[in-house]
Amino acid sequence: MTVAKGDDEATPGIELGVVASEFATVKVTLEQGGSGARLRVEDLRADAVRYLDALELESLVWAPEDWWRRLLDPSLHRWRDAGRGPEIESLPPG
Amino acid sequence: MTTTLGSSRPTPEGLRGLVQPDRVHGSLYTDPAIFAAELERIWYSTWVYVGHVSEIPRPKDYVRKTIGPQQIVMTRDTDGGVHLLQNRCAHRGNLVCEADRGHSGSFRCPYHGWTFSNTGDLLGAPFNQGYGGREGLKELGGLATVPRVGIYRGFVFGSLAAEGPTLEEHLGAAAERLDRLARLSPEGEVELTAGFVQHEVEANWKMLVENETDGYHPQFVHSSIFSISGSSIGDLYSDKSTAVTRALGGGHSENDLAPEFRRLGVPMGWAGTPESKIPDYVAQMRDVYGTETGDEIMINGSPHIMIFPNLFVAEIQLFSIQPLAVNRTVQHVTAIQFKGAPDLNRRLVTQCVGSVGPAGMLLADDAEMYERNQRGVEQLRPEWLDLRRGLGRETTDDDGYTIGTATDETSMRSMWSHYLTLMDPQPATAPQESTVEGAQA
């Protein structure tokens, strides 16, 4: 199963490489579409994908440290308690 | 006299009977109870060398290290601070980091997903409603931090005791030897970037500490590498040598070979490397320090010092000693690199491959002796190891330190004297879990 946020339409891209540690393995691809560029970030361990546009990437740059710490809480998204919200928040709506 | 401690906890009186001015008892190397007491009173109480800041140059870098059998993760936070964390998940005690090194600002335990910052804070746990939600996480602990972290010249030390002498007090005169080492870099910095080799031996850790500044053994144990390489190092360790063995206090000791290097008077003669092989380095040293001072630095060379209990700088290589059991010790070895000296660094790596690499000849010689020594002291008689060599000809140098000739056992006697002060009956300090601010590199 590929879990994708945004559209999952295949777009030719430049594979920038794999960013890996003992904790995560992510493939990063720069995709150039007719309307503009985006970054394709793929969790190779879980077969999940997220697309990031320029403004989202810029926001990451400016995100405060507390926000990043919050983001790394596994309960926030992938491992939420079932009763609290969607099991996998990054599933595309509907 | 028969002094055997068996498996009972060693008493101070018992230990004082085992460590005498001119001899030590064999059970000090073989008794598991003594080893357990050493972990408590030495390894988990004093300052222990852990790593070097150059091993984690970027924020979010981390590298796995040790304090004796304790698994440590050395990290660099986003502000550049250096932290020492115990590699044990606050949940079920799993090892959190498995890789030898990596780049990650947070660590996720593979067992249940508890996630920690690289300063040890708990960032979250999966399905946190089981803990009462995010608020409930505040009741849970993070990774334990080493209570005290100190850095000198980029060398990172940790102490598992929350209180005790400062790092500067611990290092004493040894600090100046690290200064001397750093000055061999045109930029004044040592780098440990060549990678480590681990040599494990079935021997007690103190045999290694004693051997590091034992100038009596090189002509015998290392005669093969000296003859094959044509090295004149062996001649430095003889009764004709002007080199001295110096007790620096605090259990630290050195073989000061600089008098011989000065007599030789050749820049980089200590490294067996003629100027013509490293012209860029020599030119840069003279440019940075001035010709006279630069030559003086390059003539005096690198120190040969054992910083108690586990950091050994042997001119071109660095050893970190890790005890695992009473008869099991690991030496983590790397080639010393000097910032801004690529041509010299290449030669140092090559030399270290020959001496302490996987097929190196120098450390293999020593390792054989360590293991034979361990098997030997396990024999019942004679019970004692002799330490009297040069006892009657020790003198005091201009700085007040006790010195012996190049082959005297001055260093061992001073190490054992310090050992007794540490193993004294003072209430032992157990490892703490307090959090300290990251030390700035």
Coordinates of C-alpha atoms in Angstrom, one line a residue:
Chain A
M1 CA 0.0 0.0 0.0
T2 CA 1.2 3.4 -0.8
V3 CA 0.0 6.1 1.5
A4 CA 0.2 9.4 -0.3
K5 CA -0.6 13.0 0.7
G6 CA -1.4 15.1 -2.3
D7 CA -1.7 13.6 -5.7
D8 CA 0.1 10.4 -6.5
E9 CA 0.3 10.9 -10.2
A10 CA 3.7 9.8 -11.5
T11 CA 5.8 12.7 -12.6
P12 CA 9.3 12.4 -14.0
G13 CA 11.9 13.5 -11.5
I14 CA 15.5 13.7 -10.4
E15 CA 16.2 11.2 -7.7
L16 CA 18.3 13.2 -5.2
G17 CA 19.2 10.2 -3.1
V18 CA 18.3 8.2 0.0
V19 CA 18.5 9.8 3.4
A20 CA 19.0 7.0 5.8
S21 CA 19.8 6.3 9.4
E22 CA 19.2 3.4 11.7
F23 CA 15.9 5.0 12.5
A24 CA 14.4 5.8 9.1
T25 CA 15.1 5.4 5.4
V26 CA 13.6 8.0 3.0
K27 CA 14.0 8.5 -0.7
V28 CA 14.0 12.1 -1.9
T29 CA 13.1 13.0 -5.5
L30 CA 12.8 16.4 -7.1
E31 CA 9.9 16.4 -9.5
Q32 CA 9.3 19.0 -12.1
G33 CA 5.7 19.3 -13.4
G34 CA 4.2 21.7 -15.9
S35 CA 3.0 24.0 -13.1
G36 CA 6.1 23.9 -11.0
A37 CA 8.4 21.7 -8.9
R38 CA 7.8 19.6 -5.8
L39 CA 9.7 17.3 -3.6
R40 CA 8.6 13.7 -3.4
V41 CA 9.5 12.2 0.0
E42 CA 9.1 8.4 0.2
D43 CA 9.3 6.4 3.4
L44 CA 11.0 3.3 2.0
R45 CA 10.3 1.2 5.1
A46 CA 6.6 1.8 5.1
D47 CA 5.9 2.5 1.5
A48 CA 4.4 5.9 2.2
V49 CA 4.8 9.1 0.2
R50 CA 4.4 12.8 0.8
Y51 CA 4.7 15.6 -1.7
L52 CA 6.0 19.0 -0.5
D53 CA 5.7 22.2 -2.4
A54 CA 8.0 25.2 -2.2
L55 CA 5.9 27.0 0.5
E56 CA 5.7 23.9 2.6
L57 CA 9.4 23.4 2.4
E58 CA 10.0 27.0 3.3
S59 CA 7.7 26.6 6.3
L60 CA 9.8 23.7 7.4
V61 CA 12.9 25.9 7.3
W62 CA 11.1 28.4 9.6
A63 CA 9.3 26.0 11.9
P64 CA 10.3 26.5 15.5
E65 CA 12.2 23.9 17.4
D66 CA 9.2 23.1 19.6
W67 CA 7.2 22.3 16.4
W68 CA 9.8 19.8 15.3
R69 CA 10.0 18.2 18.6
R70 CA 6.2 17.8 18.5
L71 CA 6.3 16.4 15.0
L72 CA 8.7 13.6 16.2
D73 CA 6.1 12.4 18.7
P74 CA 5.0 9.0 17.2
S75 CA 1.6 9.5 18.9
L76 CA 0.9 12.5 16.8
H77 CA 0.4 10.8 13.5
R78 CA 1.5 7.3 12.6
W79 CA 0.9 5.6 15.9
R80 CA -2.2 7.5 17.2
D81 CA -4.5 5.7 19.5
A82 CA -7.4 4.5 17.3
G83 CA -10.0 6.3 19.3
R84 CA -8.3 9.7 19.0
G85 CA -8.4 10.2 15.3
P86 CA -7.5 8.7 11.9
E87 CA -5.3 5.7 12.2
I88 CA -3.0 7.2 9.7
E89 CA -3.3 10.9 9.5
S90 CA -1.5 11.2 6.2
L91 CA -4.1 9.2 4.3
P92 CA -5.7 11.3 1.6
P93 CA -9.1 12.6 2.6
G94 CA -12.1 10.6 1.3
Chain B
M1 CA 51.7 -14.5 52.9
T2 CA 48.5 -15.7 51.3
T3 CA 46.1 -13.0 50.5
T4 CA 43.1 -14.1 48.6
L5 CA 39.9 -12.2 48.5
G6 CA 37.8 -14.8 46.8
S7 CA 34.4 -13.4 45.7
S8 CA 33.8 -11.3 48.8
R9 CA 33.7 -7.5 48.5
P10 CA 37.3 -6.2 48.9
T11 CA 37.9 -4.2 52.0
P12 CA 40.3 -1.2 52.1
E13 CA 42.5 -3.0 54.5
G14 CA 42.6 -6.0 52.2
L15 CA 43.4 -3.9 49.2
R16 CA 46.2 -2.1 51.0
G17 CA 47.7 -5.4 51.7
L18 CA 47.6 -6.3 48.0
V19 CA 49.2 -3.1 46.8
Q20 CA 52.6 -2.5 48.2
P21 CA 55.3 0.0 47.3
D22 CA 57.4 -2.6 45.4
R23 CA 55.0 -5.3 44.5
V24 CA 51.3 -6.0 43.8
H25 CA 49.3 -9.2 44.4
G26 CA 48.2 -11.3 41.5
S27 CA 44.6 -11.4 42.6
L28 CA 44.3 -7.7 41.6
Y29 CA 44.1 -9.0 38.0
T30 CA 41.9 -12.0 38.6
D31 CA 39.4 -11.5 41.4
P32 CA 35.9 -10.6 40.0
A33 CA 35.0 -8.9 43.3
I34 CA 37.9 -6.5 42.9
F35 CA 36.9 -5.8 39.3
A36 CA 33.3 -5.0 40.5
A37 CA 34.7 -2.6 43.1
E38 CA 36.9 -1.0 40.4
L39 CA 33.9 -0.3 38.2
E40 CA 32.2 1.3 41.1
R41 CA 35.0 3.3 42.5
I42 CA 37.1 4.1 39.5
W43 CA 35.1 3.7 36.2
Y44 CA 31.8 5.0 37.6
S45 CA 33.3 7.7 39.8
T46 CA 36.3 9.4 38.2
W47 CA 36.6 11.2 34.9
V48 CA 36.9 8.8 32.0
Y49 CA 37.8 9.6 28.4
V50 CA 34.9 9.0 26.1
G51 CA 35.6 10.5 22.7
H52 CA 36.6 13.6 20.7
V53 CA 34.5 16.4 19.4
S54 CA 35.8 15.9 15.9
E55 CA 33.9 12.6 15.8
I56 CA 30.6 14.5 15.8
P57 CA 31.4 17.6 13.8
R58 CA 27.9 18.6 12.7
P59 CA 24.8 19.2 14.8
K60 CA 22.7 16.0 15.1
D61 CA 25.8 13.8 14.6
Y62 CA 26.2 11.0 17.1
V63 CA 28.6 8.2 17.9
R64 CA 28.5 5.3 20.2
K65 CA 31.1 5.2 22.9
T66 CA 31.7 3.5 26.3
I67 CA 32.6 4.1 29.9
G68 CA 33.8 0.7 30.9
P69 CA 30.9 -1.7 30.2
Q70 CA 28.5 1.2 30.0
Q71 CA 27.2 2.0 26.6
I72 CA 27.2 5.7 25.9
V73 CA 25.9 7.8 23.0
M74 CA 27.9 11.0 22.4
T75 CA 25.8 13.6 20.6
R76 CA 26.0 17.1 19.3
D77 CA 22.9 19.3 19.7
T78 CA 21.7 22.0 17.4
D79 CA 23.5 24.6 19.4
G80 CA 26.8 22.8 19.2
G81 CA 26.7 21.4 22.7
V82 CA 28.1 17.9 23.4
H83 CA 26.0 15.4 25.4
L84 CA 26.7 12.0 26.8
L85 CA 23.6 9.8 27.0
Q86 CA 23.3 6.3 28.4
N87 CA 22.2 4.0 25.6
R88 CA 19.2 2.5 27.4
C89 CA 15.5 3.2 26.6
A90 CA 13.6 4.6 29.6
H91 CA 10.8 2.2 28.9
R92 CA 12.1 -1.4 28.9
G93 CA 15.8 -0.8 28.9
N94 CA 16.5 -1.7 25.2
L95 CA 19.6 -0.3 23.5
V96 CA 18.2 2.7 21.6
C97 CA 21.1 3.2 19.2
E98 CA 22.6 0.2 17.4
A99 CA 24.7 1.8 14.7
D100 CA 28.3 2.8 15.6
R101 CA 27.6 6.3 14.4
G102 CA 25.0 8.3 12.6
H103 CA 23.3 11.6 11.9
S104 CA 20.0 12.0 13.7
G105 CA 18.6 14.6 16.0
S106 CA 16.3 12.1 17.6
F107 CA 16.4 8.4 18.5
R108 CA 13.5 6.0 18.2
C109 CA 13.8 2.8 20.2
P110 CA 13.1 -0.1 17.9
Y111 CA 11.2 -2.1 20.6
H112 CA 8.1 0.1 21.3
G113 CA 8.9 3.3 19.4
W114 CA 9.7 5.6 22.3
T115 CA 11.4 8.6 20.8
F116 CA 14.0 10.8 22.4
S117 CA 15.8 14.0 21.5
N118 CA 19.6 13.9 21.1
T119 CA 19.8 15.6 24.5
G120 CA 17.9 12.7 26.1
D121 CA 14.4 14.3 26.4
L122 CA 11.4 12.0 25.7
L123 CA 9.6 13.4 22.7
G124 CA 6.8 10.9 22.6
A125 CA 5.6 7.3 22.7
P126 CA 3.2 5.5 20.4
F127 CA -0.4 5.3 21.4
N128 CA 0.1 7.6 24.3
Q129 CA -3.4 7.3 25.6
G130 CA -2.1 4.4 27.5
Y131 CA -0.1 6.9 29.5
G132 CA -2.9 9.4 29.8
G133 CA -2.1 11.3 26.7
R134 CA 0.7 13.7 26.0
E135 CA 0.4 15.2 29.5
G136 CA 1.0 11.7 30.9
L137 CA 4.3 11.5 29.1
K138 CA 5.7 14.2 31.4
E139 CA 5.7 11.6 34.2
L140 CA 7.9 9.3 32.1
G141 CA 11.7 9.6 32.0
G142 CA 14.1 10.4 29.2
L143 CA 17.5 8.9 28.4
A144 CA 19.8 9.1 31.4
T145 CA 22.6 11.6 30.9
V146 CA 26.1 11.3 32.2
P147 CA 26.0 13.8 35.1
R148 CA 29.3 15.6 34.2
V149 CA 30.7 16.2 30.8
G150 CA 34.0 18.0 30.4
I151 CA 36.0 18.9 27.3
Y152 CA 39.7 19.7 27.1
R153 CA 41.3 20.4 23.7
G154 CA 38.4 18.6 22.1
F155 CA 38.8 15.5 24.2
V156 CA 35.5 14.7 25.8
F157 CA 35.5 13.2 29.3
G158 CA 32.5 12.0 31.3
S159 CA 32.0 11.3 35.0
L160 CA 29.1 9.1 36.1
A161 CA 29.5 10.7 39.6
A162 CA 27.6 14.0 40.0
E163 CA 30.3 15.4 42.3
G164 CA 34.1 15.1 42.5
P165 CA 37.2 16.8 41.3
T166 CA 36.9 19.0 38.2
L167 CA 38.2 17.7 34.9
E168 CA 41.1 20.2 35.1
E169 CA 42.0 18.9 38.6
H170 CA 41.7 15.3 37.3
L171 CA 44.0 16.0 34.3
G172 CA 46.6 18.0 36.2
A173 CA 49.9 18.0 34.3
A174 CA 48.5 15.7 31.7
A175 CA 46.6 18.7 30.2
E176 CA 49.9 20.3 29.1
R177 CA 50.7 17.1 27.2
L178 CA 47.4 17.4 25.3
D179 CA 48.4 21.0 24.6
R180 CA 51.7 19.7 23.2
L181 CA 49.8 17.2 21.0
A182 CA 47.5 19.9 19.7
R183 CA 50.3 22.2 18.8
L184 CA 51.5 19.7 16.3
S185 CA 48.6 20.9 14.2
P186 CA 49.1 24.1 12.2
E187 CA 45.6 25.0 13.4
G188 CA 46.1 23.8 16.9
E189 CA 43.5 21.0 16.8
V190 CA 43.6 17.3 16.9
E191 CA 41.1 15.3 14.8
L192 CA 40.1 11.7 15.3
T193 CA 38.6 11.1 11.9
A194 CA 40.6 8.1 10.7
G195 CA 38.2 5.5 12.1
F196 CA 38.7 3.0 15.0
V197 CA 39.9 -0.5 15.2
Q198 CA 38.9 -2.6 18.2
H199 CA 41.3 -5.1 19.7
E200 CA 39.9 -7.4 22.3
V201 CA 42.2 -9.3 24.6
E202 CA 41.6 -11.8 27.4
A203 CA 43.4 -9.8 30.0
N204 CA 42.8 -7.4 32.9
W205 CA 42.6 -3.8 32.0
K206 CA 45.3 -2.7 34.4
M207 CA 47.9 -4.8 32.5
L208 CA 47.3 -2.6 29.5
V209 CA 47.5 0.6 31.6
E210 CA 50.8 -0.5 33.1
N211 CA 52.2 -1.6 29.8
E212 CA 51.5 1.7 28.0
T213 CA 54.3 3.5 29.7
D214 CA 56.4 0.5 30.5
G215 CA 59.7 1.3 28.8
Y216 CA 61.3 -2.0 29.8
H217 CA 59.4 -4.2 27.3
P218 CA 59.8 -2.6 23.9
Q219 CA 63.3 -3.9 23.1
F220 CA 62.0 -7.5 23.8
V221 CA 58.3 -7.5 22.8
H222 CA 58.7 -5.3 19.8
S223 CA 62.1 -6.3 18.5
S224 CA 60.7 -7.8 15.4
I225 CA 58.9 -4.7 14.1
F226 CA 61.9 -2.6 15.1
S227 CA 64.3 -4.8 13.1
I228 CA 62.0 -5.1 10.1
S229 CA 61.2 -1.4 9.9
G230 CA 64.7 -0.3 10.7
S231 CA 63.2 1.9 13.5
S232 CA 65.5 3.3 16.1
I233 CA 62.6 3.7 18.6
G234 CA 63.9 0.7 20.5
D235 CA 67.1 2.5 21.4
L236 CA 65.1 5.2 23.1
Y237 CA 64.1 2.5 25.7
S238 CA 67.5 1.6 27.1
D239 CA 69.6 2.5 30.1
K240 CA 71.7 4.6 27.8
S241 CA 68.7 6.7 26.8
T242 CA 68.2 10.2 28.2
A243 CA 64.5 9.7 28.0
V244 CA 62.7 9.4 31.3
T245 CA 59.6 7.8 32.8
R246 CA 57.6 10.4 34.7
A247 CA 54.9 10.1 37.3
L248 CA 52.5 13.0 36.7
G249 CA 50.2 12.4 39.6
G250 CA 46.6 11.3 39.4
G251 CA 47.7 7.9 38.1
H252 CA 48.9 9.6 34.9
S253 CA 52.4 8.8 33.6
E254 CA 54.5 9.4 30.5
N255 CA 57.6 8.2 28.7
D256 CA 59.2 11.5 28.0
L257 CA 61.2 10.9 24.9
A258 CA 61.7 14.5 24.0
P259 CA 65.2 14.7 25.5
E260 CA 66.2 12.1 22.9
F261 CA 64.4 13.9 20.1
R262 CA 66.1 17.1 21.1
R263 CA 69.4 15.4 21.0
L264 CA 68.6 14.2 17.5
G265 CA 67.5 17.7 16.6
V266 CA 65.6 16.8 13.5
P267 CA 62.2 18.2 12.8
M268 CA 59.7 15.3 12.7
G269 CA 62.5 12.9 13.6
W270 CA 60.2 11.6 16.3
A271 CA 57.8 10.4 13.6
G272 CA 60.5 8.8 11.5
T273 CA 59.4 11.1 8.7
P274 CA 61.9 13.3 6.8
E275 CA 60.9 16.8 5.9
S276 CA 61.1 16.0 2.2
K277 CA 58.1 13.6 2.6
I278 CA 55.8 16.3 4.2
P279 CA 57.0 19.6 2.8
D280 CA 53.6 21.3 3.0
Y281 CA 53.2 20.4 6.7
V282 CA 56.6 21.6 7.6
A283 CA 56.3 24.8 5.7
Q284 CA 52.9 25.5 7.2
M285 CA 54.2 24.9 10.8
R286 CA 57.0 27.3 10.3
D287 CA 54.7 29.8 8.7
V288 CA 52.1 29.6 11.6
Y289 CA 54.4 29.3 14.6
G290 CA 57.6 30.9 13.2
T291 CA 60.6 29.0 12.1
E292 CA 62.2 28.7 15.6
T293 CA 59.1 27.7 17.5
G294 CA 57.8 25.6 14.6
D295 CA 61.0 23.6 14.5
E296 CA 61.0 23.3 18.3
I297 CA 57.4 21.8 18.2
M298 CA 58.4 19.5 15.4
I299 CA 61.5 18.3 17.1
N300 CA 60.0 17.7 20.6
G301 CA 57.3 15.7 18.9
S302 CA 54.2 14.1 20.3
P303 CA 53.7 12.9 23.8
H304 CA 53.6 9.3 25.0
I305 CA 51.2 9.5 27.9
M306 CA 48.8 7.3 29.8
I307 CA 46.0 9.4 31.2
F308 CA 44.4 7.3 33.9
P309 CA 42.3 5.3 33.6
N310 CA 41.8 4.8 29.9
L311 CA 43.3 7.4 27.5
F312 CA 46.7 6.5 26.0
V313 CA 48.3 8.8 23.5
A314 CA 51.3 7.0 21.8
E315 CA 52.8 9.7 19.6
I316 CA 50.9 8.9 16.4
Q317 CA 48.0 6.8 17.7
L318 CA 45.4 7.0 20.4
F319 CA 44.0 4.2 22.5
S320 CA 40.9 4.1 24.6
I321 CA 40.8 1.2 27.1
Q322 CA 37.5 -0.4 27.9
P323 CA 37.3 -3.0 30.6
L324 CA 34.5 -5.6 30.1
A325 CA 35.3 -8.2 32.7
V326 CA 38.1 -9.0 35.1
N327 CA 39.9 -10.8 32.2
R328 CA 38.4 -9.1 29.2
T329 CA 39.4 -5.7 27.8
V330 CA 39.0 -3.9 24.5
Q331 CA 41.3 -1.3 23.1
H332 CA 39.8 1.2 20.7
V333 CA 42.6 2.5 18.5
T334 CA 42.8 5.2 15.9
A335 CA 45.5 7.2 14.1
I336 CA 45.8 10.7 15.4
Q337 CA 45.1 13.3 12.7
F338 CA 46.1 16.9 12.9
K339 CA 43.8 19.6 11.5
G340 CA 45.3 21.3 8.5
A341 CA 48.0 18.7 7.9
P342 CA 46.7 16.4 5.1
D343 CA 50.2 15.2 3.9
L344 CA 51.3 14.3 7.5
N345 CA 47.9 12.7 8.2
R346 CA 48.2 10.3 5.2
R347 CA 51.5 9.1 6.5
L348 CA 50.2 8.7 10.1
V349 CA 47.4 6.5 8.9
T350 CA 49.8 4.3 6.9
Q351 CA 52.1 4.0 9.9
C352 CA 49.2 3.2 12.2
V353 CA 48.0 0.5 9.8
G354 CA 51.4 -1.1 10.2
S355 CA 51.5 -0.8 13.9
V356 CA 48.0 -1.1 15.3
G357 CA 45.8 -2.1 12.3
P358 CA 44.1 -5.5 12.0
A359 CA 47.4 -7.0 10.8
G360 CA 49.6 -4.5 12.6
M361 CA 52.7 -5.7 14.3
L362 CA 53.0 -3.5 17.3
L363 CA 49.7 -4.1 19.1
A364 CA 49.7 -7.7 18.1
D365 CA 53.0 -8.1 20.1
D366 CA 51.4 -6.4 23.1
A367 CA 48.2 -8.3 22.9
E368 CA 50.1 -11.6 23.0
M369 CA 51.9 -10.4 26.1
Y370 CA 48.7 -9.3 27.8
E371 CA 47.0 -12.6 27.3
R372 CA 50.1 -14.6 28.3
N373 CA 50.4 -12.3 31.4
Q374 CA 46.8 -13.0 32.3
R375 CA 47.2 -16.7 32.0
G376 CA 50.4 -16.4 34.1
V377 CA 48.9 -14.5 37.0
E378 CA 46.1 -17.0 37.2
Q379 CA 48.8 -19.5 38.4
L380 CA 49.0 -19.8 42.2
R381 CA 52.7 -19.1 42.8
P382 CA 54.5 -16.9 43.1
E383 CA 51.6 -14.7 44.2
W384 CA 53.2 -11.3 43.6
L385 CA 54.2 -9.2 40.6
D386 CA 57.5 -7.3 41.1
L387 CA 57.5 -3.5 40.8
R388 CA 60.9 -2.6 42.2
R389 CA 62.8 -1.8 39.0
G390 CA 64.5 1.6 39.4
L391 CA 63.0 2.2 42.9
G392 CA 66.4 3.1 44.3
R393 CA 67.3 5.5 41.5
E394 CA 64.2 7.7 41.2
T395 CA 64.7 11.4 41.4
T396 CA 62.6 14.5 41.3
D397 CA 62.6 16.8 38.3
D398 CA 62.5 20.6 38.3
D399 CA 58.7 20.6 38.3
G400 CA 58.5 18.3 41.3
Y401 CA 57.5 15.1 39.5
T402 CA 59.1 11.7 40.3
I403 CA 61.1 10.4 37.4
G404 CA 63.0 7.3 36.6
T405 CA 65.1 6.1 33.7
A406 CA 63.4 5.1 30.4
T407 CA 63.1 1.5 31.6
D408 CA 62.1 2.0 35.2
E409 CA 58.8 1.1 36.7
T410 CA 58.1 4.5 38.1
S411 CA 54.9 4.9 36.2
M412 CA 53.5 1.6 37.5
R413 CA 54.3 2.4 41.1
S414 CA 52.5 5.8 40.8
M415 CA 49.5 4.2 39.1
W416 CA 49.1 1.8 41.9
S417 CA 49.5 4.5 44.5
H418 CA 46.7 6.5 42.9
Y419 CA 44.7 3.3 42.5
L420 CA 44.7 2.8 46.3
T421 CA 43.4 6.4 46.9
L422 CA 40.5 5.7 44.6
M423 CA 39.7 2.3 46.0
D424 CA 39.7 3.8 49.5
P425 CA 36.7 3.3 51.8
Q426 CA 35.0 6.6 51.0
P427 CA 31.3 6.1 50.3
A428 CA 31.0 5.0 46.7
T429 CA 29.1 7.3 44.3
A430 CA 26.6 5.4 42.3
P431 CA 25.8 6.5 38.7
Q432 CA 23.4 9.5 38.8
E433 CA 20.6 10.4 36.4
S434 CA 20.7 14.2 36.7
T435 CA 20.7 16.3 33.6
V436 CA 23.3 18.8 32.8
E437 CA 23.6 21.4 30.1
G438 CA 25.5 20.2 27.1
A439 CA 29.2 21.1 27.2
Q440 CA 30.2 23.5 24.5
A441 CA 32.9 22.2 22.2

